[in-house]
Structures are given as structure tokens and as C-alpha cells.
Amino acid sequence: MSEEFEPNIVGFACNWCTYAGADLAGLSRFEYPPTVKLIRVMCSGRVDPSFILEAFARGADGVFIGGCHVPADCHYQRGNFKAWRRIEILKKVLEQLGIESERLRLEWVSASEGQKFSEVIAEFTETLKKLGPSKIKGGVEID
Amino acid sequence: MTKPKVAIVALGVCSGCEVTIVDTDEALLDILNAIDLCHLQIATDFKYEDIPKELDVAIISGNIRNEENKHIAKMLEERAKIIVANGSCACFGGIPGLGNLWRNENLMDYAYFDSPTTENPDKVLPDAEVITLTERVYALSEVIRVDYMIPGCPPQPQTFVEVITALLEGREPELPNFNLCEQCERKRNAKKMPTIRRWTEGVDDDGETCLLEQGFLCYGPATRAGCGAICVNEGNAPCIGCYGPTDQVVDQGAKMIGAIGAMADVAAQEGEADDPEEFAKKFVDPVGWLYRFTLPSSLIKEKREDQ
């Protein structure tokens, strides 16, 4: 019997926009797949690339980062731009390490975009289902 | 007082770290006087069987690349009270660690058939008597216990002397736990990085300004100090990160991406930087640069393939 593959997504959501957006999605009863485990961070610029790599190393199928819209929404002014630059480089690194760059997704979701949040997660889940499980099965040992 | 028994052993390594030991000049005389040297492949004719059953210190350089390396490393772990990893290969996996981007079969194919300088029409491979390669390259600490590290490719003599002298005096060795930029003499005006240029395009380096500000990749912000920043200060070349990360950092490459992202954004605020996609496109071979010395001890460790 083969069960349908349910991707495991680690999500980093910025306190000021995306986390509030996710909250709104819940309040407004927008449906999205239960695949994402959201972690609240103060800013998408706080997401150190090693958090993302560690999520993949521990077996996540995808990593989602949500921040405030560019150019002007960031509560700390430039955090979202910093995250954007890091993620563009990180995608190239992941490709070289054999992890598809589609598994890493950065989206701008504002506090009023509950609908967008649910759509993004649904879409990302579909992408990951097509890609299949991550090649790092069960994660690696981290000392 | 009996002198401590010391074995200096090289595993998967180019032996440059052993040359560093000779490079310690007069300090070497004091060290040699204070120890009972049991093994040093590069300079003496001891065999592995001459290594005593009980050792005080094993100074091991090199990573684990084949089964012999693994065997010797485990033997030393049993026999030695203190294990010192000497050099970046032992500490983090080193340059040979980049071999983890390929499978062993690809590496063998390239070495024996495909490389431009190889002529092997009969497709002869070394036979089964040759020691088998391990599945991937391992840093020493992934396989055995490591008590102290002497990072560097090769370690600077002062780092080696500090660690060994400290052990002889019975105190904890002190490695600098801050980044290389603090020892760099170049001028920093603002922490900004407008673009990425390869060092081979470096004809217009002005010799004074921070290399990152000129757009050259320099590993200073994410590398442990201790070498005196000689590549930048004396060699006029960017840091390549051979001293590895400081104690607080898990993954050196990830930290450097973080630093590059922040610096590029400072330049962007002044309207000087490439846009994020363009900027990332100019980063040629990011893994080869970011993980030049630390791939086996990084978070992802090797290229992942379908199992």
C-alpha cells in the first residue's frame, strides 16, 4: 500500500508581516495543507543561512521564508532585502549540493494577505509533491 | 620526569602540515627537547608498529579518505590520551573534502580515464589490492574524538607552537576566537560590497581598501584569526578561509553568505549594488569557494543524490 507523499516544510515567518498573515489565514478560515511548521522570527533578515541548511540537513523537504514586501514594508527597514540576497546565493549553493533550489522558497506576505499565505503554502506543497522526498532521508547527524 | 610520548601521524594529507612543524624555527628545539617523539613519517624511519601501546599525545594531520586512514585513526584514539588535529584537513576535511561533490566512481573515472593528461586505452584501473576509499571524505572529528585543533592550511607556525607549548605547560591552548578582519590592515570605509568579482579580474586592486569593498570575495568576516591575516596583509591576496570558523559557528559557508548578503545590501542602499539575482549570478562556483576547507564538517557534508 502506498501512501501519498506529504512533504515536510519548515517555515520561517517574520513577526510583523507573514506571521500575522498566517494568523489572518487562520482567522478567516482559509484552508491550506498542514505541511508547514511555522517558526516565528522577528525578521526574515534574522534567518541565518545555517538555519535553512540545518532544516535541510535534518530532513526537511522544503524550507519556506516569509517576509514583508520589498521595498518599504520591513519593520527593520532592510531585513527583507538582506534575506533576499542571502537566499539567491543559497539557492546556487543548494543546487551544487544536489538539493533542488525549488525546495527553498522566499515569499513576501503582508499582514493583510491571509489569502496569499494559504495559496503560497498550497502551491509550495504541490511543487514539493512533484519533486518527491528530499534526498537527505532521515537527516544527518549534527554535532 | 619522563617526557610525554608523542606521535605525529599523517593520514589523507599533502604533508604540508608536517612541513609547518619544521617551519617553527628555534621553537622546534624546545619542543623536541621536551617530548619523546615516537613517530613522524615525513622525517624518520619509524613504522606504524613502532607506535607504543600507550601514547600521551597523537598529533594527527589529514582527513579520512580510505580504510587505512580510518584504521590508523581508530588505533591512535585507543592509544593516545590527547588527540590534536593538526591542519584544516584534520579539523574540517580540508580541500580534499571537496571530493564529496562527486561519487568515488566519478573521481576514479576522472583520475584514470577522463582527465586530459591521462592516456589509458586499455582502461586499466588499480586492482583490488589497493586500499579502498571510504564512502566520502570525513573530517577527523567525525570518526574519532578530537581534543584540540590546530587549524590552517597549513597552520602558521605560531598556532602550532601555541597549542603544543600550552599542552606541555599543562594549560588550555588559546586560539583567537574572533574573525580575521580584526587583524587586517586594509582600510574599511563602510561595510559594503557592491558586486562580486573573481580574483582573476583583480588587476585594479588598489592595495589599500578592503577587498570586499572592491567586490572581491575575501573570507575575512567568517574566518578565525590567528594567522596574522598574512594573505591580505603581506600577500595582497584575499583570505580563502583556511583557518575555518570560530567556536560559535556551525557552518562557515552559511555564515559567509550571511555576511555577503548584509554587505551587499549596505551598498544597495547607496544605489551601488547589483540587484539580488544579478549579484548571485556573478558568484561562480559558490560551494567551491564557501566550503573550500569545510565541506565534510558543514551541515550538508556532501552532494546529495537519489538513493
PDB file of C-alpha atoms in Angstrom, chain A residues 46 48-51 53 86, chain B residues 219 221-223 245-246 248-261 290-291:
ATOM      1  CA  ARG A  46      17.187  37.157  11.109  1.00  0.00           C
ATOM      2  CA  ASP A  48      20.671  32.803   9.206  1.00  0.00           C
ATOM      3  CA  PRO A  49      21.537  30.635   6.178  1.00  0.00           C
ATOM      4  CA  SER A  50      22.684  27.974   8.633  1.00  0.00           C
ATOM      5  CA  PHE A  51      19.076  27.677   9.927  1.00  0.00           C
ATOM      6  CA  LEU A  53      20.831  24.364   5.827  1.00  0.00           C
ATOM      7  CA  ARG A  86      21.230  35.509   1.007  1.00  0.00           C
TER       8      ARG A  86
ATOM      9  CA  TYR B 219      36.729  35.199   3.615  1.00  0.00           C
ATOM     10  CA  PRO B 221      34.381  38.063   8.063  1.00  0.00           C
ATOM     11  CA  ALA B 222      33.787  34.343   8.653  1.00  0.00           C
ATOM     12  CA  THR B 223      37.291  33.054   9.339  1.00  0.00           C
ATOM     13  CA  PRO B 245      35.127  29.172  11.553  1.00  0.00           C
ATOM     14  CA  THR B 246      35.316  30.437  15.130  1.00  0.00           C
ATOM     15  CA  GLN B 248      30.435  29.808  17.874  1.00  0.00           C
ATOM     16  CA  VAL B 249      29.833  28.949  14.215  1.00  0.00           C
ATOM     17  CA  VAL B 250      28.344  25.676  12.945  1.00  0.00           C
ATOM     18  CA  ASP B 251      28.717  26.190   9.218  1.00  0.00           C
ATOM     19  CA  GLN B 252      31.381  28.541   7.886  1.00  0.00           C
ATOM     20  CA  GLY B 253      29.886  28.857   4.399  1.00  0.00           C
ATOM     21  CA  ALA B 254      26.446  29.781   5.742  1.00  0.00           C
ATOM     22  CA  LYS B 255      27.966  32.499   7.925  1.00  0.00           C
ATOM     23  CA  MET B 256      29.791  33.940   4.956  1.00  0.00           C
ATOM     24  CA  ILE B 257      26.584  34.012   2.880  1.00  0.00           C
ATOM     25  CA  GLY B 258      25.015  35.930   5.753  1.00  0.00           C
ATOM     26  CA  ALA B 259      27.869  38.424   5.738  1.00  0.00           C
ATOM     27  CA  ILE B 260      27.834  38.853   1.950  1.00  0.00           C
ATOM     28  CA  GLY B 261      24.067  39.438   1.968  1.00  0.00           C
ATOM     29  CA  LEU B 290      32.447  28.882   0.511  1.00  0.00           C
ATOM     30  CA  TYR B 291      33.298  25.331   1.525  1.00  0.00           C
TER      31      TYR B 291
END
